Short mmCIF file of C-alpha atoms in Angstrom, two decimals:
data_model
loop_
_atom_site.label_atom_id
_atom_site.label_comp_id
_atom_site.label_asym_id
_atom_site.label_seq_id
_atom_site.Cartn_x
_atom_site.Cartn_y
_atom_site.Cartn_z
CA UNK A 1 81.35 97.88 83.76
CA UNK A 2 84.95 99.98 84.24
CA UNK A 3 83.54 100.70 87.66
CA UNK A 4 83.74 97.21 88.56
CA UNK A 5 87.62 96.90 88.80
CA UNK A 6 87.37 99.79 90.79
CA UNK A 7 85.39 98.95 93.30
CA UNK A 8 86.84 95.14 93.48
CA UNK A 9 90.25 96.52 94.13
CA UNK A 10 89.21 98.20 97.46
CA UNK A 11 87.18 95.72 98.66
CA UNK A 12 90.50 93.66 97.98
CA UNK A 13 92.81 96.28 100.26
CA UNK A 14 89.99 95.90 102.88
CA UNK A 15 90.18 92.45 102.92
CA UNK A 16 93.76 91.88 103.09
CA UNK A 17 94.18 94.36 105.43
CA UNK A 18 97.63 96.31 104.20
CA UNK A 19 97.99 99.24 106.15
CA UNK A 20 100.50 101.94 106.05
CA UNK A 21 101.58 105.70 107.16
CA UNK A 22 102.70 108.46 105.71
CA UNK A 23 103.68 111.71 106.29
CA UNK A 24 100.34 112.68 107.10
CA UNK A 25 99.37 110.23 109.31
CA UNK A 26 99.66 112.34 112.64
CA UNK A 27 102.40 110.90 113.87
CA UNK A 28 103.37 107.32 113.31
CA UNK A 29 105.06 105.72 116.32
CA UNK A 30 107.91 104.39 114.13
CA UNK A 31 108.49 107.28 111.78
CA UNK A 32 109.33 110.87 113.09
CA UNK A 33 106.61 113.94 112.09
CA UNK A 34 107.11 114.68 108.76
CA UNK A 35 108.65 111.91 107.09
CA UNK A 36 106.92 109.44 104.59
CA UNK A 37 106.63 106.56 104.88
CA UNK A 38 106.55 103.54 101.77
CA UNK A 39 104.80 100.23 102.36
CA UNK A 40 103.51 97.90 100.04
CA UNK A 41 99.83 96.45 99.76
CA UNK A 42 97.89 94.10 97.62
CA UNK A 43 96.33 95.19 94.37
CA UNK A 44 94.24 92.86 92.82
CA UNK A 45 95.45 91.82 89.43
CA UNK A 46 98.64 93.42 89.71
CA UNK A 47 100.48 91.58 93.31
CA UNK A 48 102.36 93.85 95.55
CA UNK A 49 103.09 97.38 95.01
CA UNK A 50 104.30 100.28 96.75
CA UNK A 51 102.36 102.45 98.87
CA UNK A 52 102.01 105.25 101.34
CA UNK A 53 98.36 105.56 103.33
CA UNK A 54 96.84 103.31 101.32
CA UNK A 55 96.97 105.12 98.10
CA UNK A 56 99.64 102.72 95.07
CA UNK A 57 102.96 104.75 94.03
CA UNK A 58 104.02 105.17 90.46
CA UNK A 59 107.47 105.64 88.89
CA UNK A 60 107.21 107.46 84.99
CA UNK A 61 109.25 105.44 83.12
CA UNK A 62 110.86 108.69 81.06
CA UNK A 63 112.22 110.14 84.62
CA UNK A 64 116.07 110.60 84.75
CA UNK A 65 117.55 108.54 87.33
CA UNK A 66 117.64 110.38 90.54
CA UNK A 67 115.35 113.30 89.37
CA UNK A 68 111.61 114.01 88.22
CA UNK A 69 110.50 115.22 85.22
CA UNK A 70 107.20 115.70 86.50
CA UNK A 71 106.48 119.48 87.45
CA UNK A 72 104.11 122.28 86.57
CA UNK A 73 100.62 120.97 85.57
CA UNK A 74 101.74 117.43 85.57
CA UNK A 75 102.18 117.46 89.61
CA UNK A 76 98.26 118.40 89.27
CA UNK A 77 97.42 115.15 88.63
CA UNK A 78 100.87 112.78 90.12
CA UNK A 79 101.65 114.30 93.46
CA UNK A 80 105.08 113.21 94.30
CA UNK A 81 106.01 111.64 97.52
CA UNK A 82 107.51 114.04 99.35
CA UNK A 83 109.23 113.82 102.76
CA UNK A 84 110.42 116.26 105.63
CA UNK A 85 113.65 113.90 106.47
CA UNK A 86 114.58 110.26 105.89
CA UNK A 87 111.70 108.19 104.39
CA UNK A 88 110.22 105.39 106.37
CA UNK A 89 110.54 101.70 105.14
CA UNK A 90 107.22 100.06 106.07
CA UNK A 91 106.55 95.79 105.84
CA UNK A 92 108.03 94.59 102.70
CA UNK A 93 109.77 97.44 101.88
CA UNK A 94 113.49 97.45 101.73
CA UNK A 95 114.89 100.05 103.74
CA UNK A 96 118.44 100.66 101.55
CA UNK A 97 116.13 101.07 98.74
CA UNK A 98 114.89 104.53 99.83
CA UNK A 99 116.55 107.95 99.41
CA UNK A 100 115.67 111.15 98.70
CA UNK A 101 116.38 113.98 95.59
CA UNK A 102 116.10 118.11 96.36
CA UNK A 103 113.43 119.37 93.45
CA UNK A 104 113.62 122.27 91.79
CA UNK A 105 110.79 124.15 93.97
CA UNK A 106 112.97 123.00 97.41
CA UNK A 107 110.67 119.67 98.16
CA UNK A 108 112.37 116.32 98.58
CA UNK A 109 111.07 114.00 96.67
CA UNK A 110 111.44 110.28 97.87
CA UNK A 111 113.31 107.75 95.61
CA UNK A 112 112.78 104.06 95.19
CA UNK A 113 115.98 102.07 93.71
CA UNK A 114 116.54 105.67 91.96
CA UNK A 115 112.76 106.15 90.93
CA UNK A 116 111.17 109.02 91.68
CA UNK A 117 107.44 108.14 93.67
CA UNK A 118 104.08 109.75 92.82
CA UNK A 119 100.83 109.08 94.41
CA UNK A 120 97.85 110.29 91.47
CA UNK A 121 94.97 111.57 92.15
CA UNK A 122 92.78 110.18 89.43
CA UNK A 123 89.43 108.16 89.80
CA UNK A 124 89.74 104.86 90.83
CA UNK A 125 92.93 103.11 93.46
CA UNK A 126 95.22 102.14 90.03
CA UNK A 127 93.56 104.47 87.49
CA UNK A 128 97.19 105.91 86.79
CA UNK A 129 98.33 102.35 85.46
CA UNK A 130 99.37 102.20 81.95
CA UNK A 131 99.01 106.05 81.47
CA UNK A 132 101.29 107.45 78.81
CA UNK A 133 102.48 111.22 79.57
CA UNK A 134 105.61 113.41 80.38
CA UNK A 135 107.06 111.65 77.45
CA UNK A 136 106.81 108.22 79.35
CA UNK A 137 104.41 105.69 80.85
CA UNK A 138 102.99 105.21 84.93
CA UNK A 139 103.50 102.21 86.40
CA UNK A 140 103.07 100.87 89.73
CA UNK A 141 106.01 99.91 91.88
CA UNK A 142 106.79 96.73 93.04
CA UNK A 143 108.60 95.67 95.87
CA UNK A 144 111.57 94.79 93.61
CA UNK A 145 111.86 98.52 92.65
CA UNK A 146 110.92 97.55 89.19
CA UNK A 147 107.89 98.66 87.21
CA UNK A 148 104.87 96.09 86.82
CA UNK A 149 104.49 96.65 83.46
CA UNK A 150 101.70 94.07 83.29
CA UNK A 151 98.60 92.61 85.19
CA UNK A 152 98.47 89.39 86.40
CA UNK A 153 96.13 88.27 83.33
CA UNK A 154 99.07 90.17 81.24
CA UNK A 155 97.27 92.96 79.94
CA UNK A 156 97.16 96.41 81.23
#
């Protein structure tokens, strides 16, 4: 039945309809080629989070402020958000929120209220969620800038 949640959470996004753009996009009227940009969207059982082309971002909770500890095999699975110039803030996303960190291999990473942003690329739209690793644990990002540490039902 773990396929379920799944499959209910992206029926959810098409429902409510959250769309966003990212660096990849093609060319977003509103952000210039090569930047990302951060929206949020609707997860079911977690609210509003973060996200860029329709795929949740993640903070790890063990990251220094300003920086990643996240490299080598562990970018493998959490891609950070990288961005070619100043980050975009999409609808519900505030703007003096964003920044940007240089990372060791010469990307910049983009920063939320000092966290560092990861997309993952595990089965399933919040299958990163709870995941304990890099000497910390994933969580999605809400609007706030603050970790949901919880689902709505208060388990994770």
């Amino acid at each position: 039945m773990r396929w379920i949640v799944p499959s209910l959470v992206l029926l959810g996004l098409a429902v409510a309809g959250c769309g966003s753009s990212s660096k990849d996009d093609g060319g977003g009227a509103s952000a210039p080629a090569g930047s990302a940009t951060v929206s949020t969207m609707t997860v079911i059982g977690y609210g509003k989070a973060l996200a860029t082309s329709g795929h949740p971002l993640y903070l790890l909770s063990s990251d220094p402020p300003r920086g990643s500890r996240c490299t080598g095999k562990c970018t493998a699975t959490w891609s950070p958000l990288t961005a070619k110039g100043a980050p975009t803030a999409g609808p519900g996303v505030e703007s003096s929120l964003l920044s940007t960190f240089k990372r060791a291999d010469g990307s910049t990473q983009v920063l939320y209220d000092g966290h560092a942003l990861y997309t993952h690329k595990g089965r399933g739209l919040v299958s990163g969620a709870g995941v304990r690793s890099e000497g910390g644990t994933w969580y999605l990002v809400a609007p706030s800038g603050k970790p949901i540490k919880a689902t709505k039902r208060g388990d994770y």
